[in-house]
Coordinates of C-alpha atoms in Angstrom, one line a residue:
Chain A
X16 CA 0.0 0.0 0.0
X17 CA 1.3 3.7 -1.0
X18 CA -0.6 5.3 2.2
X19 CA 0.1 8.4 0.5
X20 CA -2.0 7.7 -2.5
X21 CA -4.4 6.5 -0.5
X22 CA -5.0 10.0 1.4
X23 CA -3.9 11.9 -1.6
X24 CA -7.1 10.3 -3.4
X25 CA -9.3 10.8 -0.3
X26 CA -8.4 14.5 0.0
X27 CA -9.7 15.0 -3.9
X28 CA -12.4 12.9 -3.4
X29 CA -14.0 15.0 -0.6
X30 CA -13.4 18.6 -1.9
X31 CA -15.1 17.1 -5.2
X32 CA -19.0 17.0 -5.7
X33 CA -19.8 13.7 -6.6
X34 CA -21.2 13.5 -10.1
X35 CA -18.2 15.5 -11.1
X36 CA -16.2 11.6 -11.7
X37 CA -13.6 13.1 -14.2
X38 CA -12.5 16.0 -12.4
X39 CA -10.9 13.8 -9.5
X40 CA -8.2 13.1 -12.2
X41 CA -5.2 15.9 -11.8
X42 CA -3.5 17.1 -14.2
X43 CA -0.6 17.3 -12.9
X44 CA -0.3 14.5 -10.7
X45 CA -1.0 13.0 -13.9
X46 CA 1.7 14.6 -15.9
X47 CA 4.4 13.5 -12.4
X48 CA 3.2 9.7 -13.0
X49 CA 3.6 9.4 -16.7
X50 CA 7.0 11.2 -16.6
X51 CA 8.0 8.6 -13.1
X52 CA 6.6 5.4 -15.0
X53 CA 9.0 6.0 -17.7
X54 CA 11.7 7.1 -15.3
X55 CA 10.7 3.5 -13.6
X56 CA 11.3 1.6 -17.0
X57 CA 14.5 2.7 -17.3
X58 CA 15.9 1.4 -14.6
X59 CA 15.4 -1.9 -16.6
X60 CA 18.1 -1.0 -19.2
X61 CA 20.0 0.8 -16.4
X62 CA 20.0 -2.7 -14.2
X63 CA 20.7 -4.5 -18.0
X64 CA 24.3 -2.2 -18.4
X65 CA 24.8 -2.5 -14.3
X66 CA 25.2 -6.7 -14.2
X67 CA 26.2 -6.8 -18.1
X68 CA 29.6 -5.1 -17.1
X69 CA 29.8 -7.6 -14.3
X70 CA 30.0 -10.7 -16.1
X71 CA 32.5 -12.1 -18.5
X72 CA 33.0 -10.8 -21.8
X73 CA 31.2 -14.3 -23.2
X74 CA 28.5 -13.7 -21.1
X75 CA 27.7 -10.2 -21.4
X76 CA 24.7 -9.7 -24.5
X77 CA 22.8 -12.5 -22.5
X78 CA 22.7 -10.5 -19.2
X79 CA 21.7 -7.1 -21.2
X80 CA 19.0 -10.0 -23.0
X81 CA 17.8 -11.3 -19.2
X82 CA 16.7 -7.4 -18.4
X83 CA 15.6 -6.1 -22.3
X84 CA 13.3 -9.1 -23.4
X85 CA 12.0 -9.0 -19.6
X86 CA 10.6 -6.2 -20.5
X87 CA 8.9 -7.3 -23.7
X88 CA 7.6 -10.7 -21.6
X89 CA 6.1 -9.5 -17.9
X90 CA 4.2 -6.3 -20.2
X91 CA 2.6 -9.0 -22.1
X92 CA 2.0 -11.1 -19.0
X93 CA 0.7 -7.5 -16.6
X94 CA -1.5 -6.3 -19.6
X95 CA -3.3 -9.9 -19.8
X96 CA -3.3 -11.1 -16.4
X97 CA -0.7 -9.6 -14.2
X98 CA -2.4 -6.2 -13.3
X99 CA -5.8 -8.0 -12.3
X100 CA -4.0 -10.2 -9.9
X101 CA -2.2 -7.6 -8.3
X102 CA -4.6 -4.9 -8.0
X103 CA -8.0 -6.8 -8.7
X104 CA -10.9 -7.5 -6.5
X105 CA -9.7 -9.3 -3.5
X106 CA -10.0 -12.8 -3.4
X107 CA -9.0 -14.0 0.7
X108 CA -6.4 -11.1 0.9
X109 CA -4.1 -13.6 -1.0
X110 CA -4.6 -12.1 -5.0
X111 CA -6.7 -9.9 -6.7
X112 CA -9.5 -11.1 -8.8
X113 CA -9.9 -11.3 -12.6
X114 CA -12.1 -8.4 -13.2
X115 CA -9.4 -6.7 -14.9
X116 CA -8.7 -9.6 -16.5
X117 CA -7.4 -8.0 -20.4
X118 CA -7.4 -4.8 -18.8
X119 CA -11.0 -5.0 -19.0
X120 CA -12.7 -1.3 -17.3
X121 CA -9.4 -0.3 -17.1
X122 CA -9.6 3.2 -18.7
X123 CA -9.3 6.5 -18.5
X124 CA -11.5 7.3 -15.5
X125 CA -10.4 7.8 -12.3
X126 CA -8.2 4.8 -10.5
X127 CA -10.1 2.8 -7.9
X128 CA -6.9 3.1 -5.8
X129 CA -5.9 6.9 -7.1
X130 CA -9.1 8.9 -7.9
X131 CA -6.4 11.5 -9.1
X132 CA -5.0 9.5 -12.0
X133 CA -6.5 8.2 -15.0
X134 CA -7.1 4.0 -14.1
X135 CA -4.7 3.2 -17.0
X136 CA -2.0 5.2 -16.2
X137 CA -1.8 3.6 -12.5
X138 CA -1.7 0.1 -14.5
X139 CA 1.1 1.2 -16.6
X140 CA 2.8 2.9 -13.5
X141 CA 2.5 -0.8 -11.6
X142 CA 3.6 -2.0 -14.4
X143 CA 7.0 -1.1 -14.7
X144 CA 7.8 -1.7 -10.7
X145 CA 6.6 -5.6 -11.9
X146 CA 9.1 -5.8 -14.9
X147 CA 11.8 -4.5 -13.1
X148 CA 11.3 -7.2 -10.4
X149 CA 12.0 -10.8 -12.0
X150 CA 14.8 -8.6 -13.9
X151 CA 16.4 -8.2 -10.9
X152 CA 16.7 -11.8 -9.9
X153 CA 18.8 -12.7 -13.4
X154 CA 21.5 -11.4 -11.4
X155 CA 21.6 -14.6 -9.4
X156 CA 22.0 -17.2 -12.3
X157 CA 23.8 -15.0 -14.8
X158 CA 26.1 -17.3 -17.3
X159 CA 24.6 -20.4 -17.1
X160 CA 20.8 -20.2 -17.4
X161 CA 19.3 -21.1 -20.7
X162 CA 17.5 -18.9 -22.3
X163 CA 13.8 -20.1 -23.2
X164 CA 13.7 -21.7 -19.5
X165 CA 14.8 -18.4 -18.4
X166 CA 12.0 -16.7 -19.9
X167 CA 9.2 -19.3 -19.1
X168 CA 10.4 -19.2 -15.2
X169 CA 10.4 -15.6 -15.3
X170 CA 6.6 -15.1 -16.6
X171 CA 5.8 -17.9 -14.0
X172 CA 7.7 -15.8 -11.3
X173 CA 5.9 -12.6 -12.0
X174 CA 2.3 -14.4 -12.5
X175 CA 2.7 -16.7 -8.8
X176 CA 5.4 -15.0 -6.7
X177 CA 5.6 -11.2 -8.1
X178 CA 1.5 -10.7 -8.0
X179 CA 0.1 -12.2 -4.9
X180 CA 2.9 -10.1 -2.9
X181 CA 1.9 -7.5 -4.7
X182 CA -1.4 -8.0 -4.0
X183 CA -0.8 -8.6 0.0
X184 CA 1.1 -5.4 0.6
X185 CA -1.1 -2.9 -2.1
X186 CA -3.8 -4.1 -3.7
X187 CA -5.7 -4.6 -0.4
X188 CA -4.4 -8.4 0.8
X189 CA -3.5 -9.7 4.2
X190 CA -0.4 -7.5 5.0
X191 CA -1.8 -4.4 4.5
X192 CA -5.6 -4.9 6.0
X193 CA -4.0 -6.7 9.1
X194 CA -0.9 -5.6 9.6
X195 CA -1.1 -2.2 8.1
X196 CA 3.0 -2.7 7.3
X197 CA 4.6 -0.1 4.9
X198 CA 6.0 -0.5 2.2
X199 CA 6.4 2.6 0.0
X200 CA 8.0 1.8 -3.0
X201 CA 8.4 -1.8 -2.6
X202 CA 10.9 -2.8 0.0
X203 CA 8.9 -6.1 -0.1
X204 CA 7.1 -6.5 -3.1
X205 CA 10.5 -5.8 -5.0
X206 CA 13.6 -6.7 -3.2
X207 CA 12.5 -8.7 -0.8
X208 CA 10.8 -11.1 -3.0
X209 CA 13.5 -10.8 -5.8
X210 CA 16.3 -11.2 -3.4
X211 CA 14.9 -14.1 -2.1
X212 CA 14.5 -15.4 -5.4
X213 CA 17.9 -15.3 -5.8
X214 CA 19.2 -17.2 -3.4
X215 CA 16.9 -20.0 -4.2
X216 CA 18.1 -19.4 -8.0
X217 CA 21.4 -20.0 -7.3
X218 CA 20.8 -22.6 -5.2
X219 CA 18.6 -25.0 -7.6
X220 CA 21.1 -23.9 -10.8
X221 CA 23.9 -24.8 -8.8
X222 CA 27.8 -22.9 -9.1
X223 CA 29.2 -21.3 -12.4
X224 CA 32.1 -24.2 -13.8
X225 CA 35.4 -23.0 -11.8
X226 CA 33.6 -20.7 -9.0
X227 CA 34.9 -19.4 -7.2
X228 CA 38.6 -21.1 -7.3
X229 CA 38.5 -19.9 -11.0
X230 CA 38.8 -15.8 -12.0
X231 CA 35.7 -14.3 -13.0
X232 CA 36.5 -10.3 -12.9
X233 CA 33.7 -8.1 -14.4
X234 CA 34.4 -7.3 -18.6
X235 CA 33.2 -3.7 -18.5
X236 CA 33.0 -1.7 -15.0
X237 CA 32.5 1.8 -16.8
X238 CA 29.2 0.0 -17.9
X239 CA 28.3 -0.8 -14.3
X240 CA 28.7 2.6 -13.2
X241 CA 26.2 4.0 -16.3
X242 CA 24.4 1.6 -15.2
X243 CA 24.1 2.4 -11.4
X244 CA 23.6 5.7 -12.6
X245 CA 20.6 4.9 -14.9
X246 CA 19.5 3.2 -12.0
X247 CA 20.0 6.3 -9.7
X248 CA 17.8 8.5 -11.9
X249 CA 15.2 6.1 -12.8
X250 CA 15.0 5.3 -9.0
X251 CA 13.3 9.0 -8.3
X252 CA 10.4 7.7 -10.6
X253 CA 10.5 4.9 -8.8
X254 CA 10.5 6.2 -5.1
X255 CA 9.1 9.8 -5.9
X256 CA 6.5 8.3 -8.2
X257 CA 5.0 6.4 -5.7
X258 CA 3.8 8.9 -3.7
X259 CA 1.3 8.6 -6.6
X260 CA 1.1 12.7 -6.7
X261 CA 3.0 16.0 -7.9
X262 CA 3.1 17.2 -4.0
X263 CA 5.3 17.8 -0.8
X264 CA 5.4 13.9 -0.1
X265 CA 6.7 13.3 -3.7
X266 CA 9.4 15.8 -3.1
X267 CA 10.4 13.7 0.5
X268 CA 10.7 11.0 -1.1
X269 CA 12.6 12.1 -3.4
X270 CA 15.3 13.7 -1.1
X271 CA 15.7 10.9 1.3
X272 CA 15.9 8.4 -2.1
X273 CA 19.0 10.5 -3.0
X274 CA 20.4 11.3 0.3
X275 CA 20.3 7.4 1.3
X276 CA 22.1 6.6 -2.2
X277 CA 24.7 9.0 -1.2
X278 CA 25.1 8.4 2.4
X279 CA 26.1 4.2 1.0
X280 CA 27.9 5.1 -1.9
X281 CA 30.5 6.7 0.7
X282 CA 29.7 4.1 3.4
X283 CA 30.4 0.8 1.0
X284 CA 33.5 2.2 -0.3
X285 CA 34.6 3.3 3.1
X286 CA 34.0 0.1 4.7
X287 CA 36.2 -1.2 1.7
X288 CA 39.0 1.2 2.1
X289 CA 39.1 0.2 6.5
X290 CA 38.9 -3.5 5.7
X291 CA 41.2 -4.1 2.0
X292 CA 42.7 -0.9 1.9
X293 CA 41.3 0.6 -0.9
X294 CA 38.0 2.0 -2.4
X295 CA 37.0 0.6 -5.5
X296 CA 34.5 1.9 -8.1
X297 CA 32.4 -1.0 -8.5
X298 CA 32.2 -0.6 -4.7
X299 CA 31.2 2.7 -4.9
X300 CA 28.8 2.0 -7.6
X301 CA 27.4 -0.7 -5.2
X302 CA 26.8 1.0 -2.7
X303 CA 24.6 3.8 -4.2
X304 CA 22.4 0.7 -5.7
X305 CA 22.2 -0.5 -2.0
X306 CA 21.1 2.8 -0.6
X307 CA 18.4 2.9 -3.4
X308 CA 17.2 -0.5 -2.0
X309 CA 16.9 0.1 1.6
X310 CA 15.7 3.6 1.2
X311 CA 12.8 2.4 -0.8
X312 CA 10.2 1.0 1.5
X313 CA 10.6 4.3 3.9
X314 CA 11.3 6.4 1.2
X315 CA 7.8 8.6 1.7
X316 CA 7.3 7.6 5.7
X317 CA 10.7 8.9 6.9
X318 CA 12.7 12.3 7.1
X319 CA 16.0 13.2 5.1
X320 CA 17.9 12.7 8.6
X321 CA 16.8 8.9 8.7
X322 CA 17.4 8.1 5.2
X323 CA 21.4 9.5 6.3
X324 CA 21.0 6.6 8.7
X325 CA 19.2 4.0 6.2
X326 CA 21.6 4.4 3.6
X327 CA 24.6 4.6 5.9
X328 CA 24.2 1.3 7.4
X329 CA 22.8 -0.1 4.1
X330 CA 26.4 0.8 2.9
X331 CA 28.5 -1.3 5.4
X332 CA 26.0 -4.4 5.9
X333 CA 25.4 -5.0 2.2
X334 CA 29.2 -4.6 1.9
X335 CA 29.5 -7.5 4.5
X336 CA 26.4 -9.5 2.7
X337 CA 28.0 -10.0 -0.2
X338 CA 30.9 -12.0 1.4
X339 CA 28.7 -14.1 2.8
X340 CA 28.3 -16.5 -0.4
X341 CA 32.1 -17.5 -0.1
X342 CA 31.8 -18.9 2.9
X343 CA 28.4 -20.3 2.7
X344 CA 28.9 -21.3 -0.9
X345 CA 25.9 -20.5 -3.2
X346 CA 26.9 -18.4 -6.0
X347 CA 24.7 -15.2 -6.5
X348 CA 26.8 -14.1 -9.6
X349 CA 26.4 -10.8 -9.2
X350 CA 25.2 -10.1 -5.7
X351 CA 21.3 -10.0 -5.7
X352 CA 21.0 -11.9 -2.2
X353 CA 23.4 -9.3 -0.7
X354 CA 22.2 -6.0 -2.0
X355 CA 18.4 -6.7 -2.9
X356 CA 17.7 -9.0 -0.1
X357 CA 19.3 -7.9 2.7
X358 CA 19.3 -4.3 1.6
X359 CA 15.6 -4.5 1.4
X360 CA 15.2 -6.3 4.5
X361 CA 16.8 -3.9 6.5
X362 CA 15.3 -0.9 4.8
X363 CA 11.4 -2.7 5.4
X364 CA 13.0 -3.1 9.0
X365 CA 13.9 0.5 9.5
X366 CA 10.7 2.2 8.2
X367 CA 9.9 -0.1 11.7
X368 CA 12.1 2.4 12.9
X369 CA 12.1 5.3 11.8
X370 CA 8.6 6.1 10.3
X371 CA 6.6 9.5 11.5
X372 CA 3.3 10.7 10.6
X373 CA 5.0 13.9 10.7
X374 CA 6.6 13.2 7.7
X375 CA 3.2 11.4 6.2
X376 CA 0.0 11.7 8.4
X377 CA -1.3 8.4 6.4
X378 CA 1.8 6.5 6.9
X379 CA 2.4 5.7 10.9
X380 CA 4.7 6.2 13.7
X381 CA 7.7 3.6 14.1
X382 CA 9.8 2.8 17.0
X383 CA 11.4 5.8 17.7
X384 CA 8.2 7.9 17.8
X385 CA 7.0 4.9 20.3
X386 CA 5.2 2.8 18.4
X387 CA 6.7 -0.4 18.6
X388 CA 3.6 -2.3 16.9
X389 CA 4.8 -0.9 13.4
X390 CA 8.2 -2.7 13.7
X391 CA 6.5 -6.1 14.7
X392 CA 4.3 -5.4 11.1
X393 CA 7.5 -4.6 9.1
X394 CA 9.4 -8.0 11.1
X395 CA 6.0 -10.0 9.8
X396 CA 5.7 -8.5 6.2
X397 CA 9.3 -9.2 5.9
X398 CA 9.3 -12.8 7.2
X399 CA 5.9 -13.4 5.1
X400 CA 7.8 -12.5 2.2
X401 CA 10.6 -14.3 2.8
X402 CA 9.1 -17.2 3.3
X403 CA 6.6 -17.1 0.3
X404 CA 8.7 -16.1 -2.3
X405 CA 11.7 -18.6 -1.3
X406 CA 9.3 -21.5 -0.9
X407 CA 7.7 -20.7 -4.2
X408 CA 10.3 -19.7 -6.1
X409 CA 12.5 -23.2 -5.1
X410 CA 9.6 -25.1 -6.4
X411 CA 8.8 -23.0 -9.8
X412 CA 12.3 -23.6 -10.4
X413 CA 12.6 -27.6 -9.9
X414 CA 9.4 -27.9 -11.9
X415 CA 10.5 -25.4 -14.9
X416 CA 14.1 -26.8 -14.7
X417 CA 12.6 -30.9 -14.7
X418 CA 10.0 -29.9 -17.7
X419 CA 12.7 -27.5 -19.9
X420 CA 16.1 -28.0 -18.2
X421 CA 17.7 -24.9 -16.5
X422 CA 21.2 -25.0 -17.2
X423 CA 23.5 -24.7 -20.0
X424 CA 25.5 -27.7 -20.8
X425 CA 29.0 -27.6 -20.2
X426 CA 30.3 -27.2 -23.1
X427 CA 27.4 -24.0 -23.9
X428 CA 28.4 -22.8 -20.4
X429 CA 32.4 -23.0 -21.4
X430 CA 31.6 -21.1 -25.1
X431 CA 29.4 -18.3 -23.3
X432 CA 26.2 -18.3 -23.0
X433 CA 26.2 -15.1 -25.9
X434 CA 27.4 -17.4 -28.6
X435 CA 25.7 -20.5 -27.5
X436 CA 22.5 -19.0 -27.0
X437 CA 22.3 -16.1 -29.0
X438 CA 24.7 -16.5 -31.8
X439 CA 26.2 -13.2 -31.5
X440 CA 29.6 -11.8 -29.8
X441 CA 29.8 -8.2 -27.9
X442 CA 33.1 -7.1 -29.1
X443 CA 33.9 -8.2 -32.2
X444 CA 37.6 -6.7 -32.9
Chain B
X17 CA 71.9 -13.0 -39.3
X18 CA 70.7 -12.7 -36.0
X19 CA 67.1 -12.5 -34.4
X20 CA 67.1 -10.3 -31.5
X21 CA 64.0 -10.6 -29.1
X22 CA 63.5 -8.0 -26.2
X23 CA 60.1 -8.6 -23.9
X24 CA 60.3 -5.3 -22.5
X25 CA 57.8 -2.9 -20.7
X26 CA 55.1 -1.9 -22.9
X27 CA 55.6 2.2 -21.9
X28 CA 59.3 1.5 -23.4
X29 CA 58.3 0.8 -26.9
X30 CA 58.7 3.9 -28.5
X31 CA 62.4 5.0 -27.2
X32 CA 63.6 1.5 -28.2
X33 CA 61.6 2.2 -31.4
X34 CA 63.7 5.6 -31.5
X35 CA 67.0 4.3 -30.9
X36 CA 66.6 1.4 -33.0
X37 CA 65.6 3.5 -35.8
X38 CA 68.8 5.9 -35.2
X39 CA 70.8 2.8 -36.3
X40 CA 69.0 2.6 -39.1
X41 CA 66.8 -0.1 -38.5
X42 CA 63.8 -0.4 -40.7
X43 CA 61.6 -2.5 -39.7
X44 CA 60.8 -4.8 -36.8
X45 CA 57.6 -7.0 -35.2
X46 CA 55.9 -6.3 -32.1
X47 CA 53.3 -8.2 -30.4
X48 CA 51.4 -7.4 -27.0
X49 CA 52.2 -10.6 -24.7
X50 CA 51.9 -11.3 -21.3
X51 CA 53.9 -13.4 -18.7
X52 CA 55.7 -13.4 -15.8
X53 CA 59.4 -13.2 -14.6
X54 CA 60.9 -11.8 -11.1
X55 CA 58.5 -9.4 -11.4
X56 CA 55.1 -9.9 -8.5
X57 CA 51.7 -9.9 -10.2
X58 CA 49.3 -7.8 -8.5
X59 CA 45.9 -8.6 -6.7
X60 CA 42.4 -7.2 -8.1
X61 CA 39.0 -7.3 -5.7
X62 CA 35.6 -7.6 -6.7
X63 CA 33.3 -6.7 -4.3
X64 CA 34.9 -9.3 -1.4
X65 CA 36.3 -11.9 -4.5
X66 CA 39.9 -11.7 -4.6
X67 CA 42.2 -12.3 -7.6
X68 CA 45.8 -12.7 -8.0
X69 CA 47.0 -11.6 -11.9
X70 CA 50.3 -13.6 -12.2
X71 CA 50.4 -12.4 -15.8
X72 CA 51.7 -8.9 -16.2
X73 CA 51.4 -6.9 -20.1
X74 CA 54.7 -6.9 -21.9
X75 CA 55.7 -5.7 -25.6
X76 CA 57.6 -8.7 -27.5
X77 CA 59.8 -7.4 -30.2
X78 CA 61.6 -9.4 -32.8
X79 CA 63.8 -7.4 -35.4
X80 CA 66.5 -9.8 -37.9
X81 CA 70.0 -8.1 -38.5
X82 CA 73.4 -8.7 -40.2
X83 CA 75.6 -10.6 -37.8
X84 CA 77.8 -7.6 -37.6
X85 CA 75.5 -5.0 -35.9
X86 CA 73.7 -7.3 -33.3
X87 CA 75.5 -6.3 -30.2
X88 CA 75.0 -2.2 -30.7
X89 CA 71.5 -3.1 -31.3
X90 CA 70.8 -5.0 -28.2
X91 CA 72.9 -2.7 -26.3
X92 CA 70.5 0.1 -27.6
X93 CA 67.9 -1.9 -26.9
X94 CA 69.2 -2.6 -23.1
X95 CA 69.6 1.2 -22.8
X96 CA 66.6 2.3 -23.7
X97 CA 64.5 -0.3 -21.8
X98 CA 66.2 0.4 -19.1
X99 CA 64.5 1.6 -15.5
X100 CA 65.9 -0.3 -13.0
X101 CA 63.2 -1.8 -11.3
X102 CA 62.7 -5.5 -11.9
X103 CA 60.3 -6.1 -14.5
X104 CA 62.5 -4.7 -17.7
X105 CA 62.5 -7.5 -19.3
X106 CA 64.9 -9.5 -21.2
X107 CA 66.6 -10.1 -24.6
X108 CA 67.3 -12.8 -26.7
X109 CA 69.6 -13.5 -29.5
X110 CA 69.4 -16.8 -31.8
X111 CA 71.0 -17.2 -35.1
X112 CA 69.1 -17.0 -38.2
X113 CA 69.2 -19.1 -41.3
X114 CA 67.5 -17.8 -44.3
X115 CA 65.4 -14.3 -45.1
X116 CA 62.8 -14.5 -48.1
X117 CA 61.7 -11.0 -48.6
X118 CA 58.6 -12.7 -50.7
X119 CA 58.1 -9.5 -52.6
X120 CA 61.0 -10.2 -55.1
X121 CA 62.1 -13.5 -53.8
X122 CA 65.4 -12.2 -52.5
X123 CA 67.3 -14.1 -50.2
X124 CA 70.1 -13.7 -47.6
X125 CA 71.1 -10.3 -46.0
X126 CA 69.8 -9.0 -49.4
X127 CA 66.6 -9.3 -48.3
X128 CA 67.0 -7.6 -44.5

């Protein structure tokens, strides 16, 4: 739920007579959305140039494939089924009904969920958060997934993991009618659920050949940093953009979205410099990816101070996360587990903390405004999710991976997954 | 004839170039190559993965001369290769037996 919407809408609805339907619809809260759901879609490509330059030079073109044809497959699959789910009539707080099934009465009126936007322009917005979510997850089995499985999981993913979260924490499901936890942007809907994913990715597809005795340093790290950056910017359509308005919360959550990004791209690489003795780019870039995370489920429910304090600490500890796969041995390939879902678990944690009504009246006090209840919500939105999407997404995975076959053979895994699966080379010199 | 062949630091290139070409050499073969000597590799981290590069960047350089001039030319090339750190490199002389400049099919020192 994006309480601010919700009281944004409420406020329009009141100081408007009631046969005027159409003039609920702002103008320019309308114009803020359109411009932050296309600021949200390109974080896809930005996330597509931030793991491409990660991987090895065989392997890049199908990482940039994993995030661009994403794209193309979950706006099929949230035009025809994915949008009902998530935001349709409930069915037991556990998904949304098929009423919008098609997109059907999804127009140009007024939202059910934002009387001040047109109803298709808050499917759209929705949209691109969904895309952006199973993209996030390639990270995790990035050069040695093949490609049609790939896709078939990730429609699967979006349509039984991705939409009934959705539907739990804002389309009016269990976590947000009983618990009333917050979740902004989507510290659980997105990372959370996509971090989770990963780890149970990179369980069931099992280690690259050679990791991690064998060298695997990133091809291209000035792409990773255009791509943090595309992230960066696309990230204020994403955080911004879900106060659902052109108005003072936006404008919050806009600040404490860059202020967080900032406060861990100097924390990661400090925390690098104290431990290895130097501070590295991709560390840097890291580390303002991890500050976008955790900021983004308090993004609109706590103050520009706090978010100093979210993204400082999301800095060091997803700094320390992503060491924990060498001595537990799964490999993430490029990290999702460490910044997605621990980055998003502390930030869902901390809006626990930190959240004030004085920031956003619809929002709620947290722990340090003494109101302790909102951090036990946050604990059990955050375990709910956990649990869900890993049990799920384990089993989607054996099923899709016993039916199609997951992994690249050896000797597809040894060409690169670029040649072997799409026939084509990056740098051709 | 002899080959001379000088792995040297890549920066070095162009003042062996120039003092080879004061002696009127004209022409030689380089290749980019990598290896390792004396000289430590260096380690490179990614985010917490740690790598050790054994194999450092070197230039390979192979030039063919009359028996006559080889040692100037590899003292030119020691000087101007020369920093004194470990890592410079080393040079190599081996006798040749035939030249074919294909062109015109000469043969011998004729065709240096």
């Amino acid at each position: 739920m994006r309480q601010g919407r919700i009281a944004a809408a409420a406020a329009v609805v009141l100081a408007t007579p009631a046969y005027a339907q159409e003039s609920t619809i702002s103008s320019g809260d309308t114009a803020w959305i359109l411009a932050s759901s296309a600021l949200v879609l390109f974080m896809t490509p930005g996330l597509a140039l931030f793991y491409g330059g990660m991987t090895r030079q065989k392997n890049i073109l199908s990482t940039l494939m994993h995030s661009i044809f994403m794209i193309g497959i979950i706006t099929i699959q949230w035009v025809l089924i994915g949008y009902t789910l998530s935001f349709g009539s409930d069915i037991g707080q556990f998904v949304g009904g098929l009423d919008y099934l098609f997109l059907n009465g999804v127009g140009q009126d007024a939202a059910p969920l934002a009387a001040n936007l047109p109803h298709i322009l808050f499917m759209m917005f929705q949209g691109m958060f969904a895309i952006i979510t199973p993209a996030l997850i390639t990270g995790a089995f990035a050069e040695r997934i093949r490609f049609v499985p790939f896709a078939i999981f990730s429609v699967l993913w979006a349509t039984l993991v991705y939409d009934p979260i959705c539907h739990w924490v804002w389309g009016g499901g269990w976590i947000q009618a009983n618990w009333k936890a917050l979740d902004f942007a989507g510290g659980t809907v997105v990372h959370i659920s996509s971090g989770t994913a990963a780890l149970a990715a990179a369980v069931v597809l099992g280690r690259r050949l050679g990791w991690p005795h064998e060298p695997m340093p990133p091809n291209n790290l000035p792409l990773t940093v255009l791509g943090a950056g595309i992230l960066w910017f696309g990230w204020f359509g994403f955080n911004a953009g879900s106060a659902l308005a052109a108005n003072g919360l936006a404008a919050n959550a806009f600040v404490t979205t860059h202020v967080a990004a900032a406060t861990a791209t100097v924390t990661w690489a400090m925390a690098e410099f104290t431990h290895r003795g130097k501070a590295s780019v991709l560390g840097a870039a890291s580390g303002a990816v991890a500050g976008l995370v955790a900021i983004t489920p308090g993004a609109g429910f706590v103050g520009p101070i706090a978010s100093v304090i979210i993204g400082g600490i999301a800095g060091v500890l997803c700094y320390s996360a992503v060491s924990w796969k060498f001595a537990l041995g799964y490999d993430d390939s490029l990290d999702v587990v460490g910044v997605h879902g621990v980055g998003g678990t502390w930030g869902a944690l901390a809006t626990g903390i930190f959240a004030s009504t004085a920031v956003n009246p619809a929002g709620a006090d947290g722990l340090l405004a003494g109101n302790p209840s909102l951090l036990v919500a946050q604990f059990v939105s955050v375990i709910a999710t956990i649990a869900y999407s890993l049990i799920v997404t384990f089993v989607l995975l054996k099923v899709v991976d016993a039916l199609f076959g997951l992994r690249a053979v050896q000797d597809d895994e040894i060409l690169g997954l670029d040649l072997s699966q799409h026939g084509e080379r990056a740098y051709n010199t | 004839m002899k080959k001379i062949e000088a792995i040297i630091k890549p920066f070095k290139l162009d003042e062996v170039k120039e003092s080879l070409s004061a002696l009127g050499v004209q022409g030689l073969t380089v290749s980019e190559v990598k290896g390792f000597g004396r000289q430590k590799g260096h380690t490179e981290l990614y985010r917490g993965a740690e790598y050790v590069v054994d194999f450092l960047p070197k230039v390979k350089l192979e030039v063919v001369v009359p028996d006559d001039k080889a040692s100037e030319i590899v003292s030119a090339i020691e000087n101007a290769a020369k920093t004194g750190r470990i890592g410079d490199g080393k040079i190599f002389v081996i006798p040749v037996d035939e030249v074919v400049r294909i062109r015109t099919g000469e043969r011998g020192g004729e065709a240096l």
